[in-house]
């Protein structure tokens, strides 16, 4: 390995680790804040205690997760300058603007209102407090939008001209509203809700199963009600988000076939242009020689996914590589990404994502409202609902056990899917940092030494590893504890809290710290 | 005045805002070791900044993003050049944010003690390192003809920069002590005032030395005026603190920071990062800036959004304006 390659490799590993790690928390933050906001809205509107308990419970988990998302996001903001200074110089004109807007428009919103929400339970009138959490949800979604606009520009540069040796912005609306951006935003937001829905399914299922095993006297009706509602909310979220993810994923695929044919050919291990092109379910091949030795395919399906009919030609890796070589010359040794990683990342993304969707679909049917929640089908308020096949028939004990297990495990699947989705998107773009304009090798900081890179890679990886253990432990602790009923539901405080001198003035704060 | 000059001013404003705001929450973080005597007092301290520290930190993110967009060359040279120093700051900010959120999440003395130690160090180190960083920016660093930093990490640890680091460290601690006195009641308030006096005197001596050094080497009339304002405000803050006028003391310690940071930016202009190797290689507002089109869009968005942000952030401070003490903290 020569030194230049090591330099680039290190920077890429660092970016990969920090970004995938950051993105473990982002989808959950986006969706969970909105779901908590929804539950709190239900509480404010109906005054029912179960919604209050659910809001508090999911809110706590949301905060544990949000803290990690926020702090790992700080690294993202600065590492372009640290490790990718040539890139920053080249694209700052375009890439920096969405980043600045993200901070100015979204981060301020998110961080200010999350403070108001955490500490405002006793200090803000109910509706104003509710508004705070909605603001957080809006803020985190907006921030996703700006970041994805910036990323989409790297995938498909538009609205620029090359001048003074760098890309200069000429049309900002185009950057914000190009189809790549819009489709990616749609896909990312829906998959975020798939993640949040599955998270809710998994933990509520765990709580309900625990309750169903506990002695009747130990069950708390409000807790059971809060978790039943949460399970249904998670299932519905997952179903809708899953459909949205599939639709947006298909749209994104079609855009990518046009804008980055190489990425999609690699995703399919389609070496030679074919028409009609087959969809590959499994492939094992010889990357050096450029062909598959074993493959299982569905004829014509790839043509359909790429162009909407069953016979259109789809360009293969070898032909695309030749075409890009002709177009870009020797900017890079060749224009192929890492084919096996791209191929499998694409499959794991779809596979894990769709598994959660299917589980949610089955779960919704098994927990149909009529049979599950309606009082006449339950003997007591604290009874844990069951999985019903029909009005009078339950799932057998064996399937019942596996249904609970599947519901709990589904929590992890979208997280895995999202990570692989990003790995696919980013690695499939290689060797380009900015597609067609700048290679990743040219993007790294020339002045940063290998020793510095090693230091930061080791330090950040260790730190992230330790924090992951802490985070997971806390999550498990609070998820296992379930909703608490220690705190009474809040009244409706006046703005700023009780006046000094009044009876309540010295009442302890409901502080989280 | 051209747009890149406007953006130089705006970025200065963002850094000033950042040091004004996170300055006191760094200070409070440092005081958790120096001032609080038991667990409840530590909680009081942390809760004085609880609702606002996260919002304060966004000023830094905005300064970073705005620099990236408005002065890509500055952003690239600064952050790749100060690589290890920045890494250290980032690690601190990561641990610090997690520490605030997680320390109360388990009822376990050792757990809380460890996070408290983390809060102390991760407040102290950035408070020092930001001063070192700005000392280096003002003083100039080894930048070559291709705008790359060619010095080493140790080059950043020169006398002037270290003095700058001590200034920010003590100034922020003073600012934090004054803020604590303003936001608490009871015994802790008295102790915060007493400590503010001691820290403030040290801060004043250090700051005076640093600012005079800066003025002698890089200053002009404007920076001299800023220096005078900073010095007067610091003396005023000390006096107000002694008189028990805590609101005034906090306002004046804030003015000290505003004027001192403003002075640094005034001495910097029109450079954004001078080169010590050859003045012709310095990064300036014009050779480091983005295109006029980008700057125009950013100006519009900043003009619309900045007042909005100020209003709702200010409102947060108003909502949580009440003093707190140990009686507010559940045992």
mmCIF file of N, CA and C in Angstrom, chain B residues 174-296:
data_model
loop_
_atom_site.group_PDB
_atom_site.id
_atom_site.type_symbol
_atom_site.label_atom_id
_atom_site.label_comp_id
_atom_site.label_asym_id
_atom_site.label_seq_id
_atom_site.Cartn_x
_atom_site.Cartn_y
_atom_site.Cartn_z
ATOM 1 N N UNK B 174 -14.899 33.167 35.372
ATOM 2 C CA UNK B 174 -15.461 34.360 36.021
ATOM 3 C C UNK B 174 -16.903 34.590 35.564
ATOM 4 N N UNK B 175 -17.089 34.544 34.245
ATOM 5 C CA UNK B 175 -18.417 34.723 33.643
ATOM 6 C C UNK B 175 -19.390 33.695 34.222
ATOM 7 N N UNK B 176 -18.932 32.463 34.377
ATOM 8 C CA UNK B 176 -19.764 31.391 34.931
ATOM 9 C C UNK B 176 -20.083 31.623 36.397
ATOM 10 N N UNK B 177 -19.097 32.126 37.148
ATOM 11 C CA UNK B 177 -19.334 32.377 38.574
ATOM 12 C C UNK B 177 -20.351 33.493 38.752
ATOM 13 N N UNK B 178 -20.224 34.514 37.925
ATOM 14 C CA UNK B 178 -21.178 35.616 37.998
ATOM 15 C C UNK B 178 -22.579 35.131 37.614
ATOM 16 N N UNK B 179 -22.619 34.279 36.598
ATOM 17 C CA UNK B 179 -23.910 33.721 36.178
ATOM 18 C C UNK B 179 -24.513 32.879 37.307
ATOM 19 N N UNK B 180 -23.668 32.090 37.959
ATOM 20 C CA UNK B 180 -24.157 31.272 39.072
ATOM 21 C C UNK B 180 -24.735 32.144 40.175
ATOM 22 N N UNK B 181 -24.025 33.222 40.495
ATOM 23 C CA UNK B 181 -24.528 34.126 41.530
ATOM 24 C C UNK B 181 -25.873 34.714 41.126
ATOM 25 N N UNK B 182 -26.012 34.972 39.845
ATOM 26 C CA UNK B 182 -27.262 35.554 39.349
ATOM 27 C C UNK B 182 -28.417 34.556 39.393
ATOM 28 N N UNK B 183 -28.107 33.278 39.211
ATOM 29 C CA UNK B 183 -29.179 32.299 39.012
ATOM 30 C C UNK B 183 -29.497 31.446 40.234
ATOM 31 N N UNK B 184 -28.779 31.676 41.337
ATOM 32 C CA UNK B 184 -29.027 30.811 42.493
ATOM 33 C C UNK B 184 -29.439 31.626 43.706
ATOM 34 N N UNK B 185 -29.890 30.919 44.726
ATOM 35 C CA UNK B 185 -30.194 31.564 46.000
ATOM 36 C C UNK B 185 -29.451 30.835 47.110
ATOM 37 N N UNK B 186 -29.350 31.488 48.239
ATOM 38 C CA UNK B 186 -28.790 30.833 49.418
ATOM 39 C C UNK B 186 -27.276 30.885 49.456
ATOM 40 N N UNK B 187 -26.747 29.911 50.148
ATOM 41 C CA UNK B 187 -25.319 29.899 50.444
ATOM 42 C C UNK B 187 -24.477 29.847 49.173
ATOM 43 N N UNK B 188 -24.940 29.079 48.204
ATOM 44 C CA UNK B 188 -24.149 28.887 46.995
ATOM 45 C C UNK B 188 -23.983 30.204 46.239
ATOM 46 N N UNK B 189 -24.994 31.049 46.354
ATOM 47 C CA UNK B 189 -24.927 32.364 45.721
ATOM 48 C C UNK B 189 -23.809 33.211 46.340
ATOM 49 N N UNK B 190 -23.737 33.169 47.662
ATOM 50 C CA UNK B 190 -22.695 33.939 48.355
ATOM 51 C C UNK B 190 -21.310 33.441 47.965
ATOM 52 N N UNK B 191 -21.172 32.112 47.949
ATOM 53 C CA UNK B 191 -19.867 31.551 47.619
ATOM 54 C C UNK B 191 -19.483 31.856 46.174
ATOM 55 N N UNK B 192 -20.476 31.838 45.292
ATOM 56 C CA UNK B 192 -20.205 32.137 43.887
ATOM 57 C C UNK B 192 -19.669 33.558 43.752
ATOM 58 N N UNK B 193 -20.254 34.483 44.523
ATOM 59 C CA UNK B 193 -19.803 35.877 44.471
ATOM 60 C C UNK B 193 -18.384 36.026 44.975
ATOM 61 N N UNK B 194 -18.097 35.315 46.067
ATOM 62 C CA UNK B 194 -16.747 35.389 46.630
ATOM 63 C C UNK B 194 -15.729 34.828 45.646
ATOM 64 N N UNK B 195 -16.096 33.716 45.029
ATOM 65 C CA UNK B 195 -15.174 33.097 44.077
ATOM 66 C C UNK B 195 -15.016 33.977 42.833
ATOM 67 N N UNK B 196 -16.110 34.599 42.419
ATOM 68 C CA UNK B 196 -16.063 35.454 41.232
ATOM 69 C C UNK B 196 -15.019 36.545 41.405
ATOM 70 N N UNK B 197 -14.930 37.086 42.624
ATOM 71 C CA UNK B 197 -13.956 38.155 42.874
ATOM 72 C C UNK B 197 -12.539 37.645 42.624
ATOM 73 N N UNK B 198 -12.228 36.479 43.234
ATOM 74 C CA UNK B 198 -10.862 35.946 43.090
ATOM 75 C C UNK B 198 -10.537 35.634 41.638
ATOM 76 N N UNK B 199 -11.437 34.880 40.998
ATOM 77 C CA UNK B 199 -11.187 34.492 39.601
ATOM 78 C C UNK B 199 -11.138 35.734 38.726
ATOM 79 N N UNK B 200 -12.010 36.697 39.037
ATOM 80 C CA UNK B 200 -12.107 37.891 38.213
ATOM 81 C C UNK B 200 -10.825 38.710 38.233
ATOM 82 N N UNK B 201 -10.198 38.800 39.397
ATOM 83 C CA UNK B 201 -8.955 39.572 39.489
ATOM 84 C C UNK B 201 -7.863 38.898 38.648
ATOM 85 N N UNK B 202 -7.751 37.584 38.767
ATOM 86 C CA UNK B 202 -6.765 36.855 37.947
ATOM 87 C C UNK B 202 -7.081 37.058 36.467
ATOM 88 N N UNK B 203 -8.364 36.911 36.115
ATOM 89 C CA UNK B 203 -8.771 37.080 34.719
ATOM 90 C C UNK B 203 -8.402 38.474 34.225
ATOM 91 N N UNK B 204 -8.609 39.469 35.073
ATOM 92 C CA UNK B 204 -8.329 40.851 34.671
ATOM 93 C C UNK B 204 -6.846 41.043 34.375
ATOM 94 N N UNK B 205 -5.994 40.495 35.248
ATOM 95 C CA UNK B 205 -4.550 40.645 35.033
ATOM 96 C C UNK B 205 -4.112 39.940 33.749
ATOM 97 N N UNK B 206 -4.570 38.702 33.597
ATOM 98 C CA UNK B 206 -4.200 37.939 32.398
ATOM 99 C C UNK B 206 -4.712 38.635 31.135
ATOM 100 N N UNK B 207 -5.971 39.048 31.192
ATOM 101 C CA UNK B 207 -6.588 39.656 30.004
ATOM 102 C C UNK B 207 -5.876 40.941 29.627
ATOM 103 N N UNK B 208 -5.507 41.710 30.623
ATOM 104 C CA UNK B 208 -4.823 42.963 30.351
ATOM 105 C C UNK B 208 -3.499 42.700 29.626
ATOM 106 N N UNK B 209 -2.745 41.746 30.144
ATOM 107 C CA UNK B 209 -1.473 41.400 29.518
ATOM 108 C C UNK B 209 -1.688 40.949 28.069
ATOM 109 N N UNK B 210 -2.661 40.071 27.884
ATOM 110 C CA UNK B 210 -2.904 39.523 26.548
ATOM 111 C C UNK B 210 -3.378 40.598 25.569
ATOM 112 N N UNK B 211 -4.290 41.426 26.028
ATOM 113 C CA UNK B 211 -4.853 42.421 25.120
ATOM 114 C C UNK B 211 -3.823 43.497 24.771
ATOM 115 N N UNK B 212 -3.005 43.856 25.754
ATOM 116 C CA UNK B 212 -1.969 44.855 25.449
ATOM 117 C C UNK B 212 -0.964 44.278 24.453
ATOM 118 N N UNK B 213 -0.574 43.037 24.693
ATOM 119 C CA UNK B 213 0.325 42.340 23.750
ATOM 120 C C UNK B 213 -0.283 42.362 22.340
ATOM 121 N N UNK B 214 -1.574 42.016 22.274
ATOM 122 C CA UNK B 214 -2.258 42.012 20.984
ATOM 123 C C UNK B 214 -2.246 43.404 20.357
ATOM 124 N N UNK B 215 -2.558 44.391 21.181
ATOM 125 C CA UNK B 215 -2.641 45.756 20.675
ATOM 126 C C UNK B 215 -1.283 46.223 20.145
ATOM 127 N N UNK B 216 -0.217 45.915 20.875
ATOM 128 C CA UNK B 216 1.105 46.363 20.469
ATOM 129 C C UNK B 216 1.520 45.763 19.136
ATOM 130 N N UNK B 217 1.170 44.498 18.920
ATOM 131 C CA UNK B 217 1.646 43.828 17.712
ATOM 132 C C UNK B 217 0.738 44.002 16.505
ATOM 133 N N UNK B 218 -0.562 44.036 16.749
ATOM 134 C CA UNK B 218 -1.480 43.999 15.615
ATOM 135 C C UNK B 218 -2.497 45.131 15.625
ATOM 136 N N UNK B 219 -2.487 45.949 16.666
ATOM 137 C CA UNK B 219 -3.633 46.820 16.892
ATOM 138 C C UNK B 219 -3.708 48.074 16.040
ATOM 139 N N UNK B 220 -4.911 48.664 16.012
ATOM 140 C CA UNK B 220 -5.119 49.995 15.442
ATOM 141 C C UNK B 220 -6.038 50.751 16.403
ATOM 142 N N UNK B 221 -6.557 51.887 15.988
ATOM 143 C CA UNK B 221 -7.393 52.671 16.886
ATOM 144 C C UNK B 221 -8.656 51.936 17.312
ATOM 145 N N UNK B 222 -9.259 51.253 16.331
ATOM 146 C CA UNK B 222 -10.502 50.544 16.648
ATOM 147 C C UNK B 222 -10.265 49.464 17.694
ATOM 148 N N UNK B 223 -9.207 48.707 17.493
ATOM 149 C CA UNK B 223 -8.959 47.622 18.444
ATOM 150 C C UNK B 223 -8.602 48.204 19.813
ATOM 151 N N UNK B 224 -7.944 49.383 19.812
ATOM 152 C CA UNK B 224 -7.632 50.020 21.085
ATOM 153 C C UNK B 224 -8.922 50.394 21.822
ATOM 154 N N UNK B 225 -9.866 50.925 21.061
ATOM 155 C CA UNK B 225 -11.156 51.281 21.666
ATOM 156 C C UNK B 225 -11.829 50.048 22.268
ATOM 157 N N UNK B 226 -11.792 48.942 21.504
ATOM 158 C CA UNK B 226 -12.412 47.703 21.999
ATOM 159 C C UNK B 226 -11.703 47.248 23.265
ATOM 160 N N UNK B 227 -10.381 47.407 23.287
ATOM 161 C CA UNK B 227 -9.625 46.987 24.447
ATOM 162 C C UNK B 227 -10.026 47.787 25.682
ATOM 163 N N UNK B 228 -10.182 49.088 25.469
ATOM 164 C CA UNK B 228 -10.575 49.940 26.593
ATOM 165 C C UNK B 228 -11.951 49.525 27.114
ATOM 166 N N UNK B 229 -12.879 49.265 26.182
ATOM 167 C CA UNK B 229 -14.218 48.836 26.599
ATOM 168 C C UNK B 229 -14.126 47.551 27.406
ATOM 169 N N UNK B 230 -13.327 46.597 26.899
ATOM 170 C CA UNK B 230 -13.202 45.315 27.593
ATOM 171 C C UNK B 230 -12.659 45.522 29.006
ATOM 172 N N UNK B 231 -11.633 46.349 29.114
ATOM 173 C CA UNK B 231 -11.021 46.565 30.421
ATOM 174 C C UNK B 231 -11.990 47.240 31.382
ATOM 175 N N UNK B 232 -12.677 48.285 30.901
ATOM 176 C CA UNK B 232 -13.631 48.984 31.765
ATOM 177 C C UNK B 232 -14.768 48.061 32.201
ATOM 178 N N UNK B 233 -15.248 47.252 31.248
ATOM 179 C CA UNK B 233 -16.362 46.358 31.556
ATOM 180 C C UNK B 233 -15.938 45.336 32.610
ATOM 181 N N UNK B 234 -14.710 44.866 32.499
ATOM 182 C CA UNK B 234 -14.256 43.866 33.457
ATOM 183 C C UNK B 234 -14.146 44.467 34.860
ATOM 184 N N UNK B 235 -13.620 45.674 34.932
ATOM 185 C CA UNK B 235 -13.554 46.353 36.229
ATOM 186 C C UNK B 235 -14.975 46.583 36.756
ATOM 187 N N UNK B 236 -15.846 47.037 35.852
ATOM 188 C CA UNK B 236 -17.239 47.264 36.236
ATOM 189 C C UNK B 236 -17.898 45.991 36.742
ATOM 190 N N UNK B 237 -17.604 44.883 36.090
ATOM 191 C CA UNK B 237 -18.198 43.609 36.492
ATOM 192 C C UNK B 237 -17.735 43.248 37.895
ATOM 193 N N UNK B 238 -16.463 43.466 38.165
ATOM 194 C CA UNK B 238 -15.941 43.157 39.496
ATOM 195 C C UNK B 238 -16.600 44.027 40.562
ATOM 196 N N UNK B 239 -16.752 45.311 40.237
ATOM 197 C CA UNK B 239 -17.382 46.227 41.194
ATOM 198 C C UNK B 239 -18.841 45.825 41.431
ATOM 199 N N UNK B 240 -19.556 45.579 40.341
ATOM 200 C CA UNK B 240 -20.975 45.204 40.458
ATOM 201 C C UNK B 240 -21.102 43.915 41.268
ATOM 202 N N UNK B 241 -20.195 42.993 41.043
ATOM 203 C CA UNK B 241 -20.212 41.744 41.787
ATOM 204 C C UNK B 241 -20.036 42.018 43.282
ATOM 205 N N UNK B 242 -19.132 42.924 43.631
ATOM 206 C CA UNK B 242 -18.908 43.238 45.037
ATOM 207 C C UNK B 242 -20.117 43.930 45.649
ATOM 208 N N UNK B 243 -20.812 44.729 44.826
ATOM 209 C CA UNK B 243 -21.978 45.445 45.333
ATOM 210 C C UNK B 243 -23.217 44.552 45.390
ATOM 211 N N UNK B 244 -23.077 43.312 44.892
ATOM 212 C CA UNK B 244 -24.223 42.411 44.902
ATOM 213 C C UNK B 244 -25.219 42.704 43.796
ATOM 214 N N UNK B 245 -24.802 43.499 42.811
ATOM 215 C CA UNK B 245 -25.679 43.743 41.659
ATOM 216 C C UNK B 245 -25.382 42.688 40.599
ATOM 217 N N UNK B 246 -25.996 41.531 40.751
ATOM 218 C CA UNK B 246 -25.570 40.391 39.945
ATOM 219 C C UNK B 246 -25.965 40.495 38.476
ATOM 220 N N UNK B 247 -27.110 41.098 38.230
ATOM 221 C CA UNK B 247 -27.525 41.289 36.841
ATOM 222 C C UNK B 247 -26.517 42.139 36.088
ATOM 223 N N UNK B 248 -26.121 43.238 36.714
ATOM 224 C CA UNK B 248 -25.132 44.124 36.097
ATOM 225 C C UNK B 248 -23.784 43.425 35.941
ATOM 226 N N UNK B 249 -23.427 42.683 36.964
ATOM 227 C CA UNK B 249 -22.142 41.977 36.911
ATOM 228 C C UNK B 249 -22.112 41.017 35.717
ATOM 229 N N UNK B 250 -23.203 40.286 35.534
ATOM 230 C CA UNK B 250 -23.243 39.336 34.420
ATOM 231 C C UNK B 250 -23.218 40.066 33.078
ATOM 232 N N UNK B 251 -24.012 41.116 32.999
ATOM 233 C CA UNK B 251 -24.035 41.893 31.757
ATOM 234 C C UNK B 251 -22.634 42.413 31.420
ATOM 235 N N UNK B 252 -21.941 42.918 32.437
ATOM 236 C CA UNK B 252 -20.617 43.504 32.191
ATOM 237 C C UNK B 252 -19.553 42.430 31.909
ATOM 238 N N UNK B 253 -19.655 41.287 32.583
ATOM 239 C CA UNK B 253 -18.694 40.229 32.234
ATOM 240 C C UNK B 253 -18.953 39.773 30.800
ATOM 241 N N UNK B 254 -20.230 39.801 30.394
ATOM 242 C CA UNK B 254 -20.557 39.500 29.001
ATOM 243 C C UNK B 254 -19.963 40.540 28.053
ATOM 244 N N UNK B 255 -20.087 41.813 28.426
ATOM 245 C CA UNK B 255 -19.532 42.881 27.588
ATOM 246 C C UNK B 255 -18.012 42.723 27.467
ATOM 247 N N UNK B 256 -17.383 42.301 28.549
ATOM 248 C CA UNK B 256 -15.937 42.063 28.497
ATOM 249 C C UNK B 256 -15.603 41.062 27.394
ATOM 250 N N UNK B 257 -16.337 39.953 27.404
ATOM 251 C CA UNK B 257 -16.078 38.920 26.391
ATOM 252 C C UNK B 257 -16.366 39.457 24.996
ATOM 253 N N UNK B 258 -17.500 40.147 24.855
ATOM 254 C CA UNK B 258 -17.858 40.705 23.547
ATOM 255 C C UNK B 258 -16.757 41.624 23.043
ATOM 256 N N UNK B 259 -16.314 42.534 23.895
ATOM 257 C CA UNK B 259 -15.321 43.511 23.457
ATOM 258 C C UNK B 259 -13.975 42.852 23.182
ATOM 259 N N UNK B 260 -13.599 41.899 24.023
ATOM 260 C CA UNK B 260 -12.302 41.246 23.830
ATOM 261 C C UNK B 260 -12.276 40.452 22.528
ATOM 262 N N UNK B 261 -13.329 39.688 22.266
ATOM 263 C CA UNK B 261 -13.363 38.900 21.028
ATOM 264 C C UNK B 261 -13.469 39.832 19.829
ATOM 265 N N UNK B 262 -14.270 40.896 19.988
ATOM 266 C CA UNK B 262 -14.377 41.876 18.899
ATOM 267 C C UNK B 262 -13.008 42.454 18.584
ATOM 268 N N UNK B 263 -12.230 42.712 19.632
ATOM 269 C CA UNK B 263 -10.895 43.257 19.427
ATOM 270 C C UNK B 263 -10.036 42.294 18.605
ATOM 271 N N UNK B 264 -10.126 41.004 18.923
ATOM 272 C CA UNK B 264 -9.338 40.032 18.158
ATOM 273 C C UNK B 264 -9.721 40.071 16.682
ATOM 274 N N UNK B 265 -11.011 40.121 16.410
ATOM 275 C CA UNK B 265 -11.437 40.152 15.006
ATOM 276 C C UNK B 265 -11.044 41.473 14.337
ATOM 277 N N UNK B 266 -11.065 42.559 15.106
ATOM 278 C CA UNK B 266 -10.659 43.851 14.541
ATOM 279 C C UNK B 266 -9.181 43.845 14.154
ATOM 280 N N UNK B 267 -8.360 43.215 14.994
ATOM 281 C CA UNK B 267 -6.939 43.169 14.651
ATOM 282 C C UNK B 267 -6.697 42.236 13.475
ATOM 283 N N UNK B 268 -7.587 41.282 13.293
ATOM 284 C CA UNK B 268 -7.425 40.304 12.232
ATOM 285 C C UNK B 268 -7.724 40.905 10.856
ATOM 286 N N UNK B 269 -8.807 41.645 10.771
ATOM 287 C CA UNK B 269 -9.294 42.181 9.499
ATOM 288 C C UNK B 269 -8.214 42.998 8.788
ATOM 289 N N UNK B 270 -8.042 42.907 7.493
ATOM 290 C CA UNK B 270 -8.830 42.120 6.528
ATOM 291 C C UNK B 270 -8.323 40.698 6.333
ATOM 292 N N UNK B 271 -7.308 40.308 7.103
ATOM 293 C CA UNK B 271 -6.920 38.896 7.065
ATOM 294 C C UNK B 271 -7.966 38.079 7.804
ATOM 295 N N UNK B 272 -8.031 36.789 7.469
ATOM 296 C CA UNK B 272 -8.798 35.887 8.318
ATOM 297 C C UNK B 272 -7.853 34.899 8.987
ATOM 298 N N UNK B 273 -6.702 34.680 8.357
ATOM 299 C CA UNK B 273 -5.678 33.830 8.949
ATOM 300 C C UNK B 273 -4.336 34.246 8.345
ATOM 301 N N UNK B 274 -3.590 35.066 9.070
ATOM 302 C CA UNK B 274 -2.330 35.556 8.506
ATOM 303 C C UNK B 274 -1.291 34.440 8.429
ATOM 304 N N UNK B 275 -0.427 34.553 7.420
ATOM 305 C CA UNK B 275 0.676 33.604 7.307
ATOM 306 C C UNK B 275 1.924 34.228 7.914
ATOM 307 N N UNK B 276 2.622 33.454 8.732
ATOM 308 C CA UNK B 276 3.868 33.967 9.305
ATOM 309 C C UNK B 276 5.044 33.738 8.362
ATOM 310 N N UNK B 277 4.831 32.886 7.353
ATOM 311 C CA UNK B 277 5.914 32.584 6.418
ATOM 312 C C UNK B 277 6.083 33.708 5.404
ATOM 313 N N UNK B 278 4.957 34.196 4.914
ATOM 314 C CA UNK B 278 5.001 35.256 3.913
ATOM 315 C C UNK B 278 3.645 35.958 3.913
ATOM 316 N N UNK B 279 3.642 37.261 4.204
ATOM 317 C CA UNK B 279 2.360 37.971 4.296
ATOM 318 C C UNK B 279 1.501 37.800 3.039
ATOM 319 N N UNK B 280 2.158 37.584 1.891
ATOM 320 C CA UNK B 280 1.402 37.445 0.651
ATOM 321 C C UNK B 280 0.586 36.146 0.633
ATOM 322 N N UNK B 281 0.967 35.198 1.489
ATOM 323 C CA UNK B 281 0.245 33.917 1.516
ATOM 324 C C UNK B 281 -0.905 33.915 2.520
ATOM 325 N N UNK B 282 -1.115 35.034 3.195
ATOM 326 C CA UNK B 282 -2.181 35.091 4.197
ATOM 327 C C UNK B 282 -3.543 34.889 3.552
ATOM 328 N N UNK B 283 -4.414 34.281 4.325
ATOM 329 C CA UNK B 283 -5.808 34.192 3.880
ATOM 330 C C UNK B 283 -6.499 35.487 4.273
ATOM 331 N N UNK B 284 -7.175 36.077 3.308
ATOM 332 C CA UNK B 284 -7.866 37.332 3.592
ATOM 333 C C UNK B 284 -9.356 37.179 3.294
ATOM 334 N N UNK B 285 -10.124 38.179 3.686
ATOM 335 C CA UNK B 285 -11.569 38.090 3.431
ATOM 336 C C UNK B 285 -11.853 37.941 1.938
ATOM 337 N N UNK B 286 -10.987 38.482 1.095
ATOM 338 C CA UNK B 286 -11.316 38.378 -0.328
ATOM 339 C C UNK B 286 -10.779 37.090 -0.957
ATOM 340 N N UNK B 287 -9.554 36.649 -0.576
ATOM 341 C CA UNK B 287 -9.062 35.447 -1.254
ATOM 342 C C UNK B 287 -9.555 34.151 -0.625
ATOM 343 N N UNK B 288 -10.230 34.226 0.509
ATOM 344 C CA UNK B 288 -10.743 33.007 1.141
ATOM 345 C C UNK B 288 -12.251 32.857 0.996
ATOM 346 N N UNK B 289 -12.903 33.844 0.376
ATOM 347 C CA UNK B 289 -14.360 33.867 0.460
ATOM 348 C C UNK B 289 -15.038 33.085 -0.656
ATOM 349 N N UNK B 290 -16.295 32.813 -0.450
ATOM 350 C CA UNK B 290 -17.117 32.141 -1.446
ATOM 351 C C UNK B 290 -17.525 33.148 -2.520
ATOM 352 N N UNK B 291 -18.276 32.663 -3.500
ATOM 353 C CA UNK B 291 -18.674 33.550 -4.589
ATOM 354 C C UNK B 291 -19.756 34.520 -4.111
ATOM 355 N N UNK B 292 -19.863 35.675 -4.767
ATOM 356 C CA UNK B 292 -20.870 36.672 -4.362
ATOM 357 C C UNK B 292 -22.292 36.098 -4.353
ATOM 358 N N UNK B 293 -22.573 35.176 -5.278
ATOM 359 C CA UNK B 293 -23.930 34.609 -5.332
ATOM 360 C C UNK B 293 -24.252 33.866 -4.033
ATOM 361 N N UNK B 294 -23.325 32.993 -3.605
ATOM 362 C CA UNK B 294 -23.533 32.264 -2.358
ATOM 363 C C UNK B 294 -23.683 33.227 -1.189
ATOM 364 N N UNK B 295 -22.812 34.222 -1.156
ATOM 365 C CA UNK B 295 -22.868 35.177 -0.042
ATOM 366 C C UNK B 295 -24.194 35.931 -0.020
ATOM 367 N N UNK B 296 -24.719 36.223 -1.230
ATOM 368 C CA UNK B 296 -25.984 36.961 -1.288
ATOM 369 C C UNK B 296 -27.121 36.117 -0.702
#
